[in-house]
Amino acid sequence: MNPLVCMRPPREALLALEDGTVLRGRCAGATGEAFGEIVFNTSMVGYQEIVTDPSYVGQIVTLTYPQVGNYGVSAAAMQSGSASLAGLVVRDMCYEPSNWQSEGSLPELLEREGVVAIEGVDTRALTLRIRSAGAMRAAISTEDLDPQSLVARVCQAPGISSRNLVADVSTRQEYVVPAKGERRFRVVAYDCGEKRGIADGLASVGCETVVVPWDTPAERALALGVDGAAPDGVFFSNGPGDPGQVTATAQAAQRLLGKVPVFGICLGNQLVCMAAGARIEKLPFGHHGGNEPVMNLLTGKVEVTAQNHNFGLVFDSLGPIVPEDSGGYAEHASDLREWCRRGVAPVVRTAALGRVRLTHVNLNDGTPEGVQFLDVPAFSVQYHPEACPGPHDSAYLFRSFARLMEGDADYLDIDVREGRRF
């Protein structure tokens, strides 16, 4: 037990999963109850960015790193205006952080933001449970400490796909994020739960960004360029929940593809692929953390990436393989990592938007992590090139978007380590 917890009266808390798993611990944030889908995040740092990432709306996050809160919290690390996740699970919470930049403790932030948290549970056992059973409905409570009662209530709670969570976190009004330095481009960004790190990434390559609500019609987006002209590009952001619920944004993507250069991240990737006719599936326990290895099929290099999603593209649902653009191969690979071994970035033909190339593959489970449209100016990735938190291996993708808007046909062929084009 954390000795600092003993200096104040501990309050018991209960964590219950829909499969009947129950873990007892202590309150480490606000009191009350939190219901949501439980996932685990493998990041070793960046707990404040995780807590304030809008993509975690509706989720209870288990941090696998054992001690959390050591370096405190600060305004500069916030990824949105408030804490976003439903609840937090940690092994050992730090109540007295040590860092010259610290402006308070994580438990204080959680209590202030009304986030229910639990510490003192075996997060290793919990992570293994989620890995074997998949993401499940769960609850943290400091009020209902009867295991049978809380499990029963969890089983009656709605799932994460029951409603549109993007509508809860998107901006209500348009606003402008200026470019850093000279303005080179005017970009429209659909805010589905956009992190501040993404806005900074766009600004860093000279984008003046007009951020718009998730349900903005495509016609409005096309009128938001300089002096009412079309923008130089459109960006679709990360966000929470099931993309199947975000129909207005998917329809806007369908209308915008082929009219202006398009870039999508995370949920934005799923929406762009849906516009091309793809099927999206719910992953067993998703990808959440800052250490996911992804191979860039165009360069052969491996990027260590930051990820946060529960849904992903089914690549073969886009259409049949185009052999002449896929190294002569005519069939889909049952495991996308086979394309890594072959050294080929396969191309499929969609019914709606022509050819689409697979550009990135997750080396842990072989899921698709990025696509490039060959007949319209667009690309998207499933992970987070802005990190916040996480490695910066994929920051080049913001430069790729800039080159796409400049009309560079080889905008994705970049040396990840040195920023050189091949």
Short mmCIF file of N, CA and C in Angstrom, two decimals, residues 21-115:
data_model
loop_
_atom_site.label_atom_id
_atom_site.label_comp_id
_atom_site.label_asym_id
_atom_site.label_seq_id
_atom_site.Cartn_x
_atom_site.Cartn_y
_atom_site.Cartn_z
N THR A 21 -16.04 -10.95 -12.99
CA THR A 21 -14.80 -10.62 -12.28
C THR A 21 -15.02 -9.41 -11.38
N VAL A 22 -14.56 -9.50 -10.14
CA VAL A 22 -14.70 -8.41 -9.18
C VAL A 22 -13.36 -8.21 -8.47
N LEU A 23 -12.91 -6.95 -8.41
CA LEU A 23 -11.65 -6.62 -7.72
C LEU A 23 -11.92 -5.48 -6.74
N ARG A 24 -11.41 -5.63 -5.55
CA ARG A 24 -11.57 -4.60 -4.53
C ARG A 24 -10.31 -3.73 -4.47
N GLY A 25 -10.51 -2.45 -4.19
CA GLY A 25 -9.39 -1.54 -4.08
C GLY A 25 -9.80 -0.31 -3.30
N ARG A 26 -9.08 0.78 -3.54
CA ARG A 26 -9.34 2.03 -2.83
C ARG A 26 -9.64 3.14 -3.82
N CYS A 27 -10.46 4.08 -3.41
CA CYS A 27 -10.79 5.23 -4.24
C CYS A 27 -9.52 6.06 -4.45
N ALA A 28 -9.26 6.45 -5.71
CA ALA A 28 -8.07 7.24 -6.04
C ALA A 28 -8.42 8.49 -6.84
N GLY A 29 -9.69 8.85 -6.83
CA GLY A 29 -10.15 10.03 -7.56
C GLY A 29 -11.44 10.52 -6.95
N ALA A 30 -12.42 10.81 -7.80
CA ALA A 30 -13.73 11.23 -7.31
C ALA A 30 -14.49 10.03 -6.75
N THR A 31 -15.38 10.28 -5.83
CA THR A 31 -16.27 9.24 -5.34
C THR A 31 -17.48 9.16 -6.26
N GLY A 32 -18.18 8.03 -6.18
CA GLY A 32 -19.35 7.85 -7.02
C GLY A 32 -19.25 6.57 -7.82
N GLU A 33 -19.82 6.57 -9.03
CA GLU A 33 -19.83 5.40 -9.87
C GLU A 33 -19.52 5.77 -11.31
N ALA A 34 -18.85 4.86 -12.00
CA ALA A 34 -18.52 5.06 -13.41
C ALA A 34 -18.79 3.75 -14.16
N PHE A 35 -19.55 3.84 -15.25
CA PHE A 35 -19.83 2.69 -16.09
C PHE A 35 -19.22 2.94 -17.48
N GLY A 36 -18.68 1.89 -18.08
CA GLY A 36 -18.11 2.03 -19.41
C GLY A 36 -17.49 0.73 -19.86
N GLU A 37 -16.82 0.79 -21.01
CA GLU A 37 -16.11 -0.37 -21.53
C GLU A 37 -14.68 -0.35 -21.01
N ILE A 38 -14.22 -1.46 -20.45
CA ILE A 38 -12.88 -1.47 -19.86
C ILE A 38 -11.85 -1.91 -20.89
N VAL A 39 -10.75 -1.14 -20.96
CA VAL A 39 -9.62 -1.44 -21.85
C VAL A 39 -8.34 -1.25 -21.04
N PHE A 40 -7.20 -1.68 -21.63
CA PHE A 40 -5.93 -1.44 -20.97
C PHE A 40 -5.02 -0.64 -21.88
N ASN A 41 -4.18 0.20 -21.28
CA ASN A 41 -3.22 1.02 -22.02
C ASN A 41 -1.82 0.69 -21.52
N THR A 42 -0.90 0.42 -22.46
CA THR A 42 0.43 -0.05 -22.10
C THR A 42 1.47 1.06 -22.04
N SER A 43 1.07 2.33 -22.12
CA SER A 43 2.03 3.43 -22.05
C SER A 43 2.67 3.48 -20.67
N MET A 44 3.97 3.81 -20.64
CA MET A 44 4.69 3.94 -19.38
C MET A 44 4.60 5.35 -18.82
N VAL A 45 4.33 6.33 -19.67
CA VAL A 45 4.17 7.73 -19.26
C VAL A 45 2.98 8.30 -20.01
N GLY A 46 2.65 9.56 -19.70
CA GLY A 46 1.57 10.22 -20.45
C GLY A 46 0.19 9.99 -19.88
N TYR A 47 0.10 9.69 -18.58
CA TYR A 47 -1.22 9.42 -17.99
C TYR A 47 -2.16 10.61 -18.11
N GLN A 48 -1.64 11.84 -18.03
CA GLN A 48 -2.54 12.99 -18.13
C GLN A 48 -3.09 13.13 -19.54
N GLU A 49 -2.25 12.89 -20.54
CA GLU A 49 -2.73 12.94 -21.92
C GLU A 49 -3.79 11.87 -22.16
N ILE A 50 -3.62 10.71 -21.55
CA ILE A 50 -4.61 9.64 -21.68
C ILE A 50 -5.92 10.04 -21.02
N VAL A 51 -5.82 10.59 -19.82
CA VAL A 51 -7.03 10.98 -19.08
C VAL A 51 -7.82 12.05 -19.82
N THR A 52 -7.14 12.93 -20.56
CA THR A 52 -7.82 14.05 -21.23
C THR A 52 -7.99 13.83 -22.73
N ASP A 53 -7.75 12.62 -23.23
CA ASP A 53 -7.96 12.29 -24.65
C ASP A 53 -9.44 12.03 -24.88
N PRO A 54 -10.12 12.83 -25.72
CA PRO A 54 -11.56 12.62 -25.95
C PRO A 54 -11.91 11.25 -26.53
N SER A 55 -10.94 10.56 -27.12
CA SER A 55 -11.22 9.23 -27.67
C SER A 55 -11.60 8.22 -26.59
N TYR A 56 -11.30 8.54 -25.32
CA TYR A 56 -11.59 7.61 -24.23
C TYR A 56 -12.96 7.82 -23.60
N VAL A 57 -13.77 8.69 -24.18
CA VAL A 57 -15.13 8.86 -23.65
C VAL A 57 -15.84 7.50 -23.67
N GLY A 58 -16.49 7.17 -22.58
CA GLY A 58 -17.22 5.91 -22.50
C GLY A 58 -16.37 4.72 -22.11
N GLN A 59 -15.08 4.94 -21.78
CA GLN A 59 -14.21 3.83 -21.46
C GLN A 59 -13.59 3.98 -20.07
N ILE A 60 -13.40 2.84 -19.42
CA ILE A 60 -12.65 2.75 -18.17
C ILE A 60 -11.28 2.23 -18.55
N VAL A 61 -10.23 2.99 -18.25
CA VAL A 61 -8.88 2.69 -18.72
C VAL A 61 -8.05 2.09 -17.58
N THR A 62 -7.47 0.93 -17.85
CA THR A 62 -6.52 0.30 -16.94
C THR A 62 -5.11 0.62 -17.42
N LEU A 63 -4.30 1.24 -16.58
CA LEU A 63 -2.92 1.52 -16.93
C LEU A 63 -2.05 0.36 -16.45
N THR A 64 -1.31 -0.25 -17.39
CA THR A 64 -0.53 -1.44 -17.04
C THR A 64 0.75 -1.10 -16.29
N TYR A 65 1.28 0.11 -16.49
CA TYR A 65 2.47 0.49 -15.73
C TYR A 65 2.09 0.63 -14.26
N PRO A 66 2.88 0.06 -13.33
CA PRO A 66 2.39 -0.10 -11.95
C PRO A 66 2.21 1.17 -11.14
N GLN A 67 3.12 2.16 -11.28
CA GLN A 67 2.97 3.37 -10.48
C GLN A 67 2.62 4.54 -11.38
N VAL A 68 1.59 5.26 -11.01
CA VAL A 68 1.03 6.31 -11.86
C VAL A 68 0.92 7.60 -11.06
N GLY A 69 1.27 8.70 -11.70
CA GLY A 69 1.11 10.02 -11.09
C GLY A 69 2.39 10.61 -10.56
N ASN A 70 3.55 9.97 -10.80
CA ASN A 70 4.82 10.38 -10.18
C ASN A 70 5.21 11.81 -10.50
N TYR A 71 4.98 12.26 -11.72
CA TYR A 71 5.44 13.60 -12.11
C TYR A 71 4.32 14.64 -12.14
N GLY A 72 3.17 14.29 -11.59
CA GLY A 72 2.10 15.26 -11.44
C GLY A 72 1.38 15.57 -12.73
N VAL A 73 0.69 16.72 -12.75
CA VAL A 73 -0.07 17.16 -13.93
C VAL A 73 0.22 18.64 -14.18
N SER A 74 -0.04 19.07 -15.40
CA SER A 74 0.16 20.48 -15.75
C SER A 74 -0.81 20.87 -16.85
N ALA A 75 -1.09 22.15 -16.98
CA ALA A 75 -2.01 22.64 -18.01
C ALA A 75 -1.47 22.35 -19.40
N ALA A 76 -0.15 22.36 -19.58
CA ALA A 76 0.44 22.17 -20.90
C ALA A 76 0.20 20.77 -21.45
N ALA A 77 -0.03 19.80 -20.59
CA ALA A 77 -0.21 18.41 -21.05
C ALA A 77 -1.65 18.07 -21.38
N MET A 78 -2.58 18.97 -21.12
CA MET A 78 -3.99 18.69 -21.40
C MET A 78 -4.21 18.52 -22.89
N GLN A 79 -4.96 17.48 -23.28
CA GLN A 79 -5.28 17.25 -24.68
C GLN A 79 -6.69 17.70 -25.04
N SER A 80 -7.43 18.16 -24.04
CA SER A 80 -8.75 18.76 -24.24
C SER A 80 -9.03 19.60 -23.02
N GLY A 81 -10.19 20.21 -22.98
CA GLY A 81 -10.50 21.11 -21.89
C GLY A 81 -10.83 20.44 -20.58
N SER A 82 -11.00 19.13 -20.59
CA SER A 82 -11.38 18.43 -19.37
C SER A 82 -10.98 16.97 -19.47
N ALA A 83 -11.12 16.26 -18.36
CA ALA A 83 -10.91 14.81 -18.39
C ALA A 83 -12.04 14.17 -19.18
N SER A 84 -11.71 13.14 -19.94
CA SER A 84 -12.68 12.57 -20.88
C SER A 84 -13.11 11.16 -20.55
N LEU A 85 -12.22 10.35 -20.02
CA LEU A 85 -12.53 8.94 -19.81
C LEU A 85 -13.57 8.75 -18.72
N ALA A 86 -14.22 7.58 -18.73
CA ALA A 86 -15.26 7.30 -17.74
C ALA A 86 -14.67 6.98 -16.38
N GLY A 87 -13.57 6.23 -16.35
CA GLY A 87 -12.96 5.85 -15.09
C GLY A 87 -11.54 5.40 -15.30
N LEU A 88 -10.78 5.29 -14.21
CA LEU A 88 -9.36 4.94 -14.29
C LEU A 88 -9.04 3.85 -13.26
N VAL A 89 -8.20 2.88 -13.69
CA VAL A 89 -7.77 1.78 -12.82
C VAL A 89 -6.24 1.78 -12.80
N VAL A 90 -5.64 1.82 -11.60
CA VAL A 90 -4.18 1.79 -11.47
C VAL A 90 -3.79 0.86 -10.33
N ARG A 91 -2.52 0.45 -10.39
CA ARG A 91 -2.01 -0.40 -9.30
C ARG A 91 -1.64 0.45 -8.09
N ASP A 92 -0.87 1.52 -8.33
CA ASP A 92 -0.36 2.32 -7.22
C ASP A 92 -0.39 3.78 -7.63
N MET A 93 -1.17 4.58 -6.98
CA MET A 93 -1.31 6.00 -7.30
C MET A 93 -0.36 6.84 -6.45
N CYS A 94 0.31 7.82 -7.09
CA CYS A 94 1.19 8.74 -6.38
C CYS A 94 0.42 10.00 -6.00
N TYR A 95 0.48 10.34 -4.71
CA TYR A 95 -0.25 11.51 -4.21
C TYR A 95 0.65 12.72 -3.98
N GLU A 96 1.95 12.50 -4.00
CA GLU A 96 2.90 13.60 -3.81
C GLU A 96 3.91 13.57 -4.96
N PRO A 97 3.55 14.15 -6.13
CA PRO A 97 4.45 14.08 -7.28
C PRO A 97 5.69 14.93 -7.11
N SER A 98 6.73 14.59 -7.86
CA SER A 98 7.98 15.33 -7.81
C SER A 98 8.41 15.67 -9.24
N ASN A 99 8.24 16.94 -9.62
CA ASN A 99 8.60 17.40 -10.96
C ASN A 99 8.50 18.93 -10.95
N TRP A 100 9.50 19.60 -11.49
CA TRP A 100 9.50 21.07 -11.46
C TRP A 100 8.36 21.66 -12.28
N GLN A 101 7.79 20.89 -13.21
CA GLN A 101 6.68 21.39 -14.03
C GLN A 101 5.31 21.06 -13.43
N SER A 102 5.29 20.30 -12.37
CA SER A 102 4.02 19.85 -11.81
C SER A 102 3.21 21.01 -11.23
N GLU A 103 1.92 21.01 -11.54
CA GLU A 103 1.00 22.02 -11.01
C GLU A 103 -0.06 21.38 -10.12
N GLY A 104 0.14 20.13 -9.77
CA GLY A 104 -0.82 19.42 -8.91
C GLY A 104 -0.67 17.93 -9.10
N SER A 105 -1.48 17.17 -8.39
CA SER A 105 -1.39 15.71 -8.47
C SER A 105 -2.49 15.15 -9.36
N LEU A 106 -2.27 13.95 -9.86
CA LEU A 106 -3.30 13.29 -10.67
C LEU A 106 -4.57 13.03 -9.88
N PRO A 107 -4.51 12.52 -8.63
CA PRO A 107 -5.76 12.34 -7.88
C PRO A 107 -6.55 13.63 -7.72
N GLU A 108 -5.85 14.75 -7.55
CA GLU A 108 -6.56 16.03 -7.44
C GLU A 108 -7.27 16.37 -8.74
N LEU A 109 -6.61 16.13 -9.88
CA LEU A 109 -7.24 16.38 -11.18
C LEU A 109 -8.46 15.49 -11.36
N LEU A 110 -8.33 14.22 -11.03
CA LEU A 110 -9.45 13.29 -11.18
C LEU A 110 -10.63 13.69 -10.31
N GLU A 111 -10.33 14.09 -9.08
CA GLU A 111 -11.41 14.49 -8.18
C GLU A 111 -12.09 15.76 -8.67
N ARG A 112 -11.27 16.70 -9.14
CA ARG A 112 -11.82 17.97 -9.65
C ARG A 112 -12.69 17.75 -10.88
N GLU A 113 -12.30 16.81 -11.72
CA GLU A 113 -13.02 16.55 -12.96
C GLU A 113 -14.13 15.51 -12.79
N GLY A 114 -14.29 14.97 -11.60
CA GLY A 114 -15.37 14.01 -11.36
C GLY A 114 -15.12 12.64 -11.92
N VAL A 115 -13.84 12.26 -12.10
CA VAL A 115 -13.50 10.95 -12.66
C VAL A 115 -13.31 9.95 -11.51
#
